[in-house]
Amino acid sequence: MPVIVRGGISRRELLATGALMLTGAARANSVASPPRVAALGWSCAQALLALGLTPLVVPEIERYRRLVVEPAIPTEVSEIGLRSEPNFELLRQLTPDLIVIDPGLASARARLERIAPVDVFTTLAPGRRPLATSQEAMRQLAARLGLDTACARYLARFETVMDDYRAEAAGYRGGPLYLVHEMFRNRALVFGGTSLYQDVLDRFGLRNAWTGPSSLYGHIVVGLEELAGVPKARLVLVNSRAADFERLLRTHPFLGSLPAVRASRITVLPDVHFSGGVPAAERFARLLADRLPKDDDGRG
Amino acid sequence: MVAAETARPRRASLIKVHPSLLVAAFLVGALLLAWRHLSAQLPPAVWLTALLDPDIDVPRQMLAHYSVFPRIAVALLAGAALGLAGTVCQQVLRNPLAEPTTLGVSAGANLTLAAATLWAPTLLGPGREWVAMFGGFSAALCVFALAWSRALAPLALILAGLIVSLYCGAVAGALVIFNHDYLIGLFIWGAGFLNQQDWNAATFLAPRLAIACALIVLMTRPLTLLGFDDETARNLGLGLTSARLASLIVAIALAASVVSAVGVLSFVGLAAPTLVRLAGARRFRDRLLWAPLCGAALLWFTDQIVLTLPSGYREVPTGVATALLGAPILLLLLRRLGSSTPIGTRTDSLVPRRNRHPRQLLIAGLILLVMIVWLALAFGNGPQGWHWSRFDDIVDLAPWRWPRLAAALVAGAMLAVAGVLMQRMTGNPMAAPEVLGISSGAAMGVIILAFSVQAPGRLLQIGAGAAGAFAVLALILLLGRRSQFNPDRFLLAGIATSAIFGAVIAVAMATGDPRMSALLTWLAGSTYRVDGNEALLLCAVAAVLLAATPFLARPLEILPLGPESARAVGLAVASSRFALMLHAALLTAAATLIVGPLSFVGLLAPHMARLLGLQRPLQHLAFAGLIGALLMTSADWLGRMAIFPYQIPAGLLATLLGGPFLLTLIGRRR
């Protein structure tokens, strides 16, 4: 439904935008360099990189490279500390033009505004599809940075590649998918209908085998026996340490008896940032389309 | 007259039901629920087939065989094991509150499992039992070392257990803050979920339980004698130390196996022996038989209740259900422990030499504090390495540095003063602000808010924290009124609150929710989110509260002499205790709301002040406050700079660095 999420622009935002345009203009006059933007979360860092803008700083870069992977962070980007506590002092020294934060840091917003204008990058909102929310958030961020054309180009390219991946995934004729991120002894972290992944499945015309409740982030923690609910299902393990899970599944007498495991209907994907917005959706779509078995071998 | 006489025995007979009735009641409840649960999945006709020889092509039979039945078996075995371990602990330590959870065994085992998950995942295969065992025994050893100088007196032991648990929690917290993404697996498991997919846990526990039972049965006679006082037992010709040690080792090993198999199940080990005792199992021999049975039935019943709860996206782990069940039992016990029961011995034989130069020392301390404040404002790490800032830089940086510095300083002083109040009033060296349960209440308020409101603001967080803190305060004051604000009861009520809090945290962590990571730093005592206004407000509150503290010096001097002496010199005991308690609670609440519930400095600073020979109440208060401020400001500065641009929460750093020091400090007193 065509809801306007944010009822217009607040005065503060207007002022901030004005300030940004001024500073941006000043810089444009002097060196004509792109705005210096600090990304204090992973989702907004992904969005900025996808828009072709290299952020000044990103938190927990090393871990980003292992768990989020793309878009890749260039080496000149500085480390800013934990996602939950990015370093204000360092940020102040780096004098960014704009600070973009994930909603988790909203409580520090007032103080960050003393360094530079702040934009909250929201990829998830209750009752709205994560992909649509992320696209909207990206457009707003791009508009603020004067990158509308880059954003339009990126989102158009996203649609094209998604169509390609969809066509590639169409070869999969198997059952619904259980999307599992973590397994530890008797518990599993499963993604359901409210997840970003669900948007990808919907575009591919695939069904999620987990139809139970799930959180705002789309996840839920369940007992492993719940994975027996849909006999024809395929297990998709999204984790670079999934080899351990596979061994776990095969050595368990009960899990080993699951039709999916008995017929080796297991697909392993490397890590994806599940609240990462459009770039994460694209990464997931590409990996899934690539790794799902096609045609005959998919029936299991 | 007649009515009274007939009413009394009837009431007594109601209480003195046979333990078997109690066990039977739990079993019937569990059976009915299990029947309902199982028959919803399989027709009763094939239950036996499903149990013994399931058809691999019928998923429901496989599910019953590998999930439903083992879950029942594990609940029964784990319950029995914890019941047995609890009974033995209580008997050996002559302590109605001793059990694996209160002795720190579970927290220790959990910590080593977390560490192994990060650094030595290969250990977690067949070796996980040994990893858990190592953690459990280490924690228990620390607890005994702490309580040794007080002859393992019941309350001393429980407090030591609480402190060791808190410390293990803090260390685990440090692991979590910097490795959240890799520890999700451990959280979603560690809250004591009883889900099973095979018979491994059951076949793991069964032989261990059998061996432990056999060993304990062999030791029944010495164990029974241990129930008498040392003198009697020794006269009956019993090597006390070896008997104690052997049976405790068995109990702790059993508890650690349960933790390694199914996670932490709090309070079953406390509830089972207590319930059978209340149901009339007065002799140790009887409890040894009935407590494990009661534990088994109780855990099964609890687990079946958990299974009938609607499972939304937040599922209730059975371990949390047992904690919620056990905390009221602990509170109930408080009322039954007659005032004659000596639950805490008050001997402080070691009195350090009184300091002759308190004035000079005070000046030296203040100079040191000023130096650290200057250091924290001017010296730092940055992209260009360690450096002193130039003056204009300091002015520029001040808005970022001073609120945190001020919050750390003031919170440190407040917590330390609260600690002095608590320790002097209870005469117990392990009483600390967190033992009040106030900080747990504040933390619960904040966590519940975080899960009910999308991106709550700072003000809302503080409001929720305050609501939680004052709810707990009201509760403990209400409970305390009955006992004339007997300090020991306060401590125990605080322990119960902390246990419930631990359960709430476990549920929150078990959801694997990304929002937890921001909360974790606050829980670990971070000053990161303090802004200028909050710091000013905290300073104002602290100024008022600290200025009022000297008026409490007289009761602080007199109360430790005992209520009789206090009354003799004309002190209103109950109202003085009330005033002290309220004051300590307000100090703790104000500090906690700003810098989080990890108030270890409130335990440490009073001891350091005493070690300097500052005994008189006012001196003790002043120096503890100064030391608390020094500790927290140094910890905050170090935490901000040590691994720049990453930051270590001040409370966590103070705990990590101060913990071992405290251990030696308390352990040495005898």
PDB file of N, CA and C in Angstrom, chain B residues 26-90:
ATOM      1  N   PHE B  26       3.192 -34.072  41.315  1.00  0.00           N
ATOM      2  CA  PHE B  26       3.929 -33.565  40.155  1.00  0.00           C
ATOM      3  C   PHE B  26       3.852 -34.552  38.998  1.00  0.00           C
ATOM      4  N   LEU B  27       4.017 -35.839  39.341  1.00  0.00           N
ATOM      5  CA  LEU B  27       4.023 -36.859  38.295  1.00  0.00           C
ATOM      6  C   LEU B  27       2.686 -36.905  37.570  1.00  0.00           C
ATOM      7  N   VAL B  28       1.581 -36.842  38.344  1.00  0.00           N
ATOM      8  CA  VAL B  28       0.253 -36.901  37.720  1.00  0.00           C
ATOM      9  C   VAL B  28       0.078 -35.708  36.791  1.00  0.00           C
ATOM     10  N   GLY B  29       0.462 -34.532  37.281  1.00  0.00           N
ATOM     11  CA  GLY B  29       0.353 -33.341  36.439  1.00  0.00           C
ATOM     12  C   GLY B  29       1.150 -33.501  35.151  1.00  0.00           C
ATOM     13  N   ALA B  30       2.391 -33.951  35.300  1.00  0.00           N
ATOM     14  CA  ALA B  30       3.257 -34.116  34.134  1.00  0.00           C
ATOM     15  C   ALA B  30       2.687 -35.153  33.179  1.00  0.00           C
ATOM     16  N   LEU B  31       2.196 -36.261  33.753  1.00  0.00           N
ATOM     17  CA  LEU B  31       1.652 -37.346  32.922  1.00  0.00           C
ATOM     18  C   LEU B  31       0.463 -36.869  32.100  1.00  0.00           C
ATOM     19  N   LEU B  32      -0.445 -36.151  32.778  1.00  0.00           N
ATOM     20  CA  LEU B  32      -1.640 -35.678  32.076  1.00  0.00           C
ATOM     21  C   LEU B  32      -1.244 -34.781  30.901  1.00  0.00           C
ATOM     22  N   LEU B  33      -0.330 -33.843  31.171  1.00  0.00           N
ATOM     23  CA  LEU B  33       0.096 -32.925  30.112  1.00  0.00           C
ATOM     24  C   LEU B  33       0.821 -33.678  29.009  1.00  0.00           C
ATOM     25  N   ALA B  34       1.686 -34.616  29.411  1.00  0.00           N
ATOM     26  CA  ALA B  34       2.454 -35.371  28.421  1.00  0.00           C
ATOM     27  C   ALA B  34       1.507 -36.207  27.557  1.00  0.00           C
ATOM     28  N   TRP B  35       0.492 -36.771  28.203  1.00  0.00           N
ATOM     29  CA  TRP B  35      -0.499 -37.569  27.477  1.00  0.00           C
ATOM     30  C   TRP B  35      -1.177 -36.710  26.419  1.00  0.00           C
ATOM     31  N   ARG B  36      -1.614 -35.525  26.841  1.00  0.00           N
ATOM     32  CA  ARG B  36      -2.306 -34.633  25.926  1.00  0.00           C
ATOM     33  C   ARG B  36      -1.390 -34.258  24.762  1.00  0.00           C
ATOM     34  N   HIS B  37      -0.153 -33.942  25.125  1.00  0.00           N
ATOM     35  CA  HIS B  37       0.822 -33.500  24.144  1.00  0.00           C
ATOM     36  C   HIS B  37       1.126 -34.593  23.125  1.00  0.00           C
ATOM     37  N   LEU B  38       1.313 -35.816  23.638  1.00  0.00           N
ATOM     38  CA  LEU B  38       1.716 -36.921  22.766  1.00  0.00           C
ATOM     39  C   LEU B  38       0.540 -37.400  21.918  1.00  0.00           C
ATOM     40  N   SER B  39      -0.652 -37.441  22.537  1.00  0.00           N
ATOM     41  CA  SER B  39      -1.779 -37.972  21.769  1.00  0.00           C
ATOM     42  C   SER B  39      -2.191 -36.994  20.660  1.00  0.00           C
ATOM     43  N   ALA B  40      -1.774 -35.727  20.776  1.00  0.00           N
ATOM     44  CA  ALA B  40      -2.023 -34.793  19.676  1.00  0.00           C
ATOM     45  C   ALA B  40      -1.158 -35.144  18.474  1.00  0.00           C
ATOM     46  N   GLN B  41      -0.080 -35.909  18.713  1.00  0.00           N
ATOM     47  CA  GLN B  41       0.846 -36.224  17.622  1.00  0.00           C
ATOM     48  C   GLN B  41       0.686 -37.645  17.092  1.00  0.00           C
ATOM     49  N   LEU B  42       0.413 -38.566  18.023  1.00  0.00           N
ATOM     50  CA  LEU B  42       0.364 -39.983  17.632  1.00  0.00           C
ATOM     51  C   LEU B  42      -0.800 -40.648  18.343  1.00  0.00           C
ATOM     52  N   PRO B  43      -1.481 -41.590  17.703  1.00  0.00           N
ATOM     53  CA  PRO B  43      -2.502 -42.365  18.422  1.00  0.00           C
ATOM     54  C   PRO B  43      -1.822 -43.250  19.469  1.00  0.00           C
ATOM     55  N   PRO B  44      -2.428 -43.354  20.673  1.00  0.00           N
ATOM     56  CA  PRO B  44      -1.785 -44.113  21.752  1.00  0.00           C
ATOM     57  C   PRO B  44      -1.401 -45.537  21.347  1.00  0.00           C
ATOM     58  N   ALA B  45      -2.097 -46.093  20.372  1.00  0.00           N
ATOM     59  CA  ALA B  45      -1.814 -47.485  19.982  1.00  0.00           C
ATOM     60  C   ALA B  45      -0.376 -47.662  19.495  1.00  0.00           C
ATOM     61  N   VAL B  46       0.181 -46.662  18.859  1.00  0.00           N
ATOM     62  CA  VAL B  46       1.523 -46.847  18.294  1.00  0.00           C
ATOM     63  C   VAL B  46       2.611 -46.228  19.174  1.00  0.00           C
ATOM     64  N   TRP B  47       2.259 -45.756  20.374  1.00  0.00           N
ATOM     65  CA  TRP B  47       3.266 -45.129  21.221  1.00  0.00           C
ATOM     66  C   TRP B  47       4.443 -46.059  21.510  1.00  0.00           C
ATOM     67  N   LEU B  48       4.074 -47.332  21.827  1.00  0.00           N
ATOM     68  CA  LEU B  48       5.122 -48.269  22.196  1.00  0.00           C
ATOM     69  C   LEU B  48       6.033 -48.536  20.996  1.00  0.00           C
ATOM     70  N   THR B  49       5.400 -48.690  19.830  1.00  0.00           N
ATOM     71  CA  THR B  49       6.186 -48.877  18.610  1.00  0.00           C
ATOM     72  C   THR B  49       7.127 -47.693  18.404  1.00  0.00           C
ATOM     73  N   ALA B  50       6.565 -46.490  18.570  1.00  0.00           N
ATOM     74  CA  ALA B  50       7.372 -45.295  18.344  1.00  0.00           C
ATOM     75  C   ALA B  50       8.537 -45.241  19.318  1.00  0.00           C
ATOM     76  N   LEU B  51       8.292 -45.688  20.543  1.00  0.00           N
ATOM     77  CA  LEU B  51       9.349 -45.632  21.547  1.00  0.00           C
ATOM     78  C   LEU B  51      10.440 -46.654  21.256  1.00  0.00           C
ATOM     79  N   LEU B  52      10.018 -47.877  20.910  1.00  0.00           N
ATOM     80  CA  LEU B  52      10.996 -48.955  20.811  1.00  0.00           C
ATOM     81  C   LEU B  52      11.540 -49.137  19.395  1.00  0.00           C
ATOM     82  N   ASP B  53      10.680 -49.062  18.414  1.00  0.00           N
ATOM     83  CA  ASP B  53      11.123 -49.392  17.067  1.00  0.00           C
ATOM     84  C   ASP B  53      10.349 -48.553  16.053  1.00  0.00           C
ATOM     85  N   PRO B  54      10.701 -47.282  15.934  1.00  0.00           N
ATOM     86  CA  PRO B  54       9.912 -46.390  15.075  1.00  0.00           C
ATOM     87  C   PRO B  54      10.122 -46.707  13.600  1.00  0.00           C
ATOM     88  N   ASP B  55       9.071 -46.408  12.832  1.00  0.00           N
ATOM     89  CA  ASP B  55       9.136 -46.609  11.387  1.00  0.00           C
ATOM     90  C   ASP B  55       9.807 -45.390  10.760  1.00  0.00           C
ATOM     91  N   ILE B  56      10.918 -45.619  10.069  1.00  0.00           N
ATOM     92  CA  ILE B  56      11.709 -44.491   9.572  1.00  0.00           C
ATOM     93  C   ILE B  56      10.968 -43.688   8.519  1.00  0.00           C
ATOM     94  N   ASP B  57       9.931 -44.288   7.923  1.00  0.00           N
ATOM     95  CA  ASP B  57       9.193 -43.568   6.890  1.00  0.00           C
ATOM     96  C   ASP B  57       8.003 -42.791   7.443  1.00  0.00           C
ATOM     97  N   VAL B  58       7.758 -42.923   8.754  1.00  0.00           N
ATOM     98  CA  VAL B  58       6.670 -42.152   9.357  1.00  0.00           C
ATOM     99  C   VAL B  58       7.284 -41.058  10.231  1.00  0.00           C
ATOM    100  N   PRO B  59       7.352 -39.820   9.701  1.00  0.00           N
ATOM    101  CA  PRO B  59       8.055 -38.750  10.432  1.00  0.00           C
ATOM    102  C   PRO B  59       7.529 -38.564  11.851  1.00  0.00           C
ATOM    103  N   ARG B  60       6.220 -38.729  12.054  1.00  0.00           N
ATOM    104  CA  ARG B  60       5.685 -38.503  13.395  1.00  0.00           C
ATOM    105  C   ARG B  60       6.200 -39.535  14.394  1.00  0.00           C
ATOM    106  N   GLN B  61       6.365 -40.751  13.917  1.00  0.00           N
ATOM    107  CA  GLN B  61       6.928 -41.773  14.813  1.00  0.00           C
ATOM    108  C   GLN B  61       8.390 -41.465  15.117  1.00  0.00           C
ATOM    109  N   MET B  62       9.097 -41.052  14.062  1.00  0.00           N
ATOM    110  CA  MET B  62      10.502 -40.701  14.266  1.00  0.00           C
ATOM    111  C   MET B  62      10.614 -39.538  15.248  1.00  0.00           C
ATOM    112  N   LEU B  63       9.706 -38.571  15.082  1.00  0.00           N
ATOM    113  CA  LEU B  63       9.721 -37.398  15.939  1.00  0.00           C
ATOM    114  C   LEU B  63       9.474 -37.807  17.392  1.00  0.00           C
ATOM    115  N   ALA B  64       8.492 -38.687  17.587  1.00  0.00           N
ATOM    116  CA  ALA B  64       8.201 -39.136  18.948  1.00  0.00           C
ATOM    117  C   ALA B  64       9.405 -39.877  19.521  1.00  0.00           C
ATOM    118  N   HIS B  65      10.016 -40.734  18.690  1.00  0.00           N
ATOM    119  CA  HIS B  65      11.126 -41.548  19.186  1.00  0.00           C
ATOM    120  C   HIS B  65      12.344 -40.706  19.510  1.00  0.00           C
ATOM    121  N   TYR B  66      12.649 -39.734  18.647  1.00  0.00           N
ATOM    122  CA  TYR B  66      13.895 -38.997  18.805  1.00  0.00           C
ATOM    123  C   TYR B  66      13.737 -37.625  19.442  1.00  0.00           C
ATOM    124  N   SER B  67      12.469 -37.204  19.676  1.00  0.00           N
ATOM    125  CA  SER B  67      12.317 -35.878  20.259  1.00  0.00           C
ATOM    126  C   SER B  67      11.451 -35.908  21.511  1.00  0.00           C
ATOM    127  N   VAL B  68      10.260 -36.474  21.406  1.00  0.00           N
ATOM    128  CA  VAL B  68       9.330 -36.423  22.538  1.00  0.00           C
ATOM    129  C   VAL B  68       9.804 -37.295  23.696  1.00  0.00           C
ATOM    130  N   PHE B  69      10.095 -38.566  23.409  1.00  0.00           N
ATOM    131  CA  PHE B  69      10.492 -39.473  24.493  1.00  0.00           C
ATOM    132  C   PHE B  69      11.839 -39.086  25.113  1.00  0.00           C
ATOM    133  N   PRO B  70      12.858 -38.778  24.294  1.00  0.00           N
ATOM    134  CA  PRO B  70      14.126 -38.387  24.942  1.00  0.00           C
ATOM    135  C   PRO B  70      13.986 -37.125  25.781  1.00  0.00           C
ATOM    136  N   ARG B  71      13.104 -36.220  25.356  1.00  0.00           N
ATOM    137  CA  ARG B  71      12.926 -34.993  26.129  1.00  0.00           C
ATOM    138  C   ARG B  71      12.411 -35.331  27.526  1.00  0.00           C
ATOM    139  N   ILE B  72      11.467 -36.276  27.593  1.00  0.00           N
ATOM    140  CA  ILE B  72      10.951 -36.704  28.895  1.00  0.00           C
ATOM    141  C   ILE B  72      12.072 -37.341  29.711  1.00  0.00           C
ATOM    142  N   ALA B  73      12.819 -38.219  29.052  1.00  0.00           N
ATOM    143  CA  ALA B  73      13.898 -38.910  29.757  1.00  0.00           C
ATOM    144  C   ALA B  73      14.920 -37.916  30.297  1.00  0.00           C
ATOM    145  N   VAL B  74      15.270 -36.931  29.472  1.00  0.00           N
ATOM    146  CA  VAL B  74      16.280 -35.964  29.901  1.00  0.00           C
ATOM    147  C   VAL B  74      15.754 -35.109  31.047  1.00  0.00           C
ATOM    148  N   ALA B  75      14.480 -34.720  30.971  1.00  0.00           N
ATOM    149  CA  ALA B  75      13.909 -33.925  32.058  1.00  0.00           C
ATOM    150  C   ALA B  75      13.975 -34.715  33.363  1.00  0.00           C
ATOM    151  N   LEU B  76      13.607 -35.995  33.292  1.00  0.00           N
ATOM    152  CA  LEU B  76      13.622 -36.819  34.506  1.00  0.00           C
ATOM    153  C   LEU B  76      15.047 -36.984  35.038  1.00  0.00           C
ATOM    154  N   LEU B  77      15.976 -37.295  34.131  1.00  0.00           N
ATOM    155  CA  LEU B  77      17.354 -37.541  34.569  1.00  0.00           C
ATOM    156  C   LEU B  77      18.001 -36.276  35.116  1.00  0.00           C
ATOM    157  N   ALA B  78      17.840 -35.179  34.379  1.00  0.00           N
ATOM    158  CA  ALA B  78      18.469 -33.933  34.820  1.00  0.00           C
ATOM    159  C   ALA B  78      17.859 -33.479  36.139  1.00  0.00           C
ATOM    160  N   GLY B  79      16.546 -33.619  36.261  1.00  0.00           N
ATOM    161  CA  GLY B  79      15.886 -33.234  37.501  1.00  0.00           C
ATOM    162  C   GLY B  79      16.388 -34.054  38.669  1.00  0.00           C
ATOM    163  N   ALA B  80      16.501 -35.363  38.451  1.00  0.00           N
ATOM    164  CA  ALA B  80      16.977 -36.238  39.521  1.00  0.00           C
ATOM    165  C   ALA B  80      18.420 -35.891  39.887  1.00  0.00           C
ATOM    166  N   ALA B  81      19.244 -35.655  38.866  1.00  0.00           N
ATOM    167  CA  ALA B  81      20.649 -35.342  39.125  1.00  0.00           C
ATOM    168  C   ALA B  81      20.762 -34.060  39.936  1.00  0.00           C
ATOM    169  N   LEU B  82      20.005 -33.034  39.562  1.00  0.00           N
ATOM    170  CA  LEU B  82      20.087 -31.766  40.281  1.00  0.00           C
ATOM    171  C   LEU B  82      19.520 -31.910  41.689  1.00  0.00           C
ATOM    172  N   GLY B  83      18.452 -32.694  41.821  1.00  0.00           N
ATOM    173  CA  GLY B  83      17.888 -32.922  43.153  1.00  0.00           C
ATOM    174  C   GLY B  83      18.909 -33.580  44.065  1.00  0.00           C
ATOM    175  N   LEU B  84      19.611 -34.572  43.512  1.00  0.00           N
ATOM    176  CA  LEU B  84      20.623 -35.269  44.300  1.00  0.00           C
ATOM    177  C   LEU B  84      21.777 -34.330  44.654  1.00  0.00           C
ATOM    178  N   ALA B  85      22.249 -33.596  43.643  1.00  0.00           N
ATOM    179  CA  ALA B  85      23.366 -32.679  43.879  1.00  0.00           C
ATOM    180  C   ALA B  85      22.984 -31.642  44.931  1.00  0.00           C
ATOM    181  N   GLY B  86      21.766 -31.134  44.840  1.00  0.00           N
ATOM    182  CA  GLY B  86      21.313 -30.142  45.804  1.00  0.00           C
ATOM    183  C   GLY B  86      21.254 -30.702  47.209  1.00  0.00           C
ATOM    184  N   THR B  87      20.706 -31.902  47.335  1.00  0.00           N
ATOM    185  CA  THR B  87      20.599 -32.515  48.658  1.00  0.00           C
ATOM    186  C   THR B  87      21.967 -32.690  49.290  1.00  0.00           C
ATOM    187  N   VAL B  88      22.911 -33.182  48.505  1.00  0.00           N
ATOM    188  CA  VAL B  88      24.249 -33.411  49.042  1.00  0.00           C
ATOM    189  C   VAL B  88      24.897 -32.086  49.434  1.00  0.00           C
ATOM    190  N   CYS B  89      24.800 -31.085  48.559  1.00  0.00           N
ATOM    191  CA  CYS B  89      25.386 -29.780  48.883  1.00  0.00           C
ATOM    192  C   CYS B  89      24.807 -29.240  50.178  1.00  0.00           C
ATOM    193  N   GLN B  90      23.502 -29.333  50.315  1.00  0.00           N
ATOM    194  CA  GLN B  90      22.864 -28.768  51.503  1.00  0.00           C
ATOM    195  C   GLN B  90      23.301 -29.496  52.762  1.00  0.00           C
TER     196      GLN B  90
END
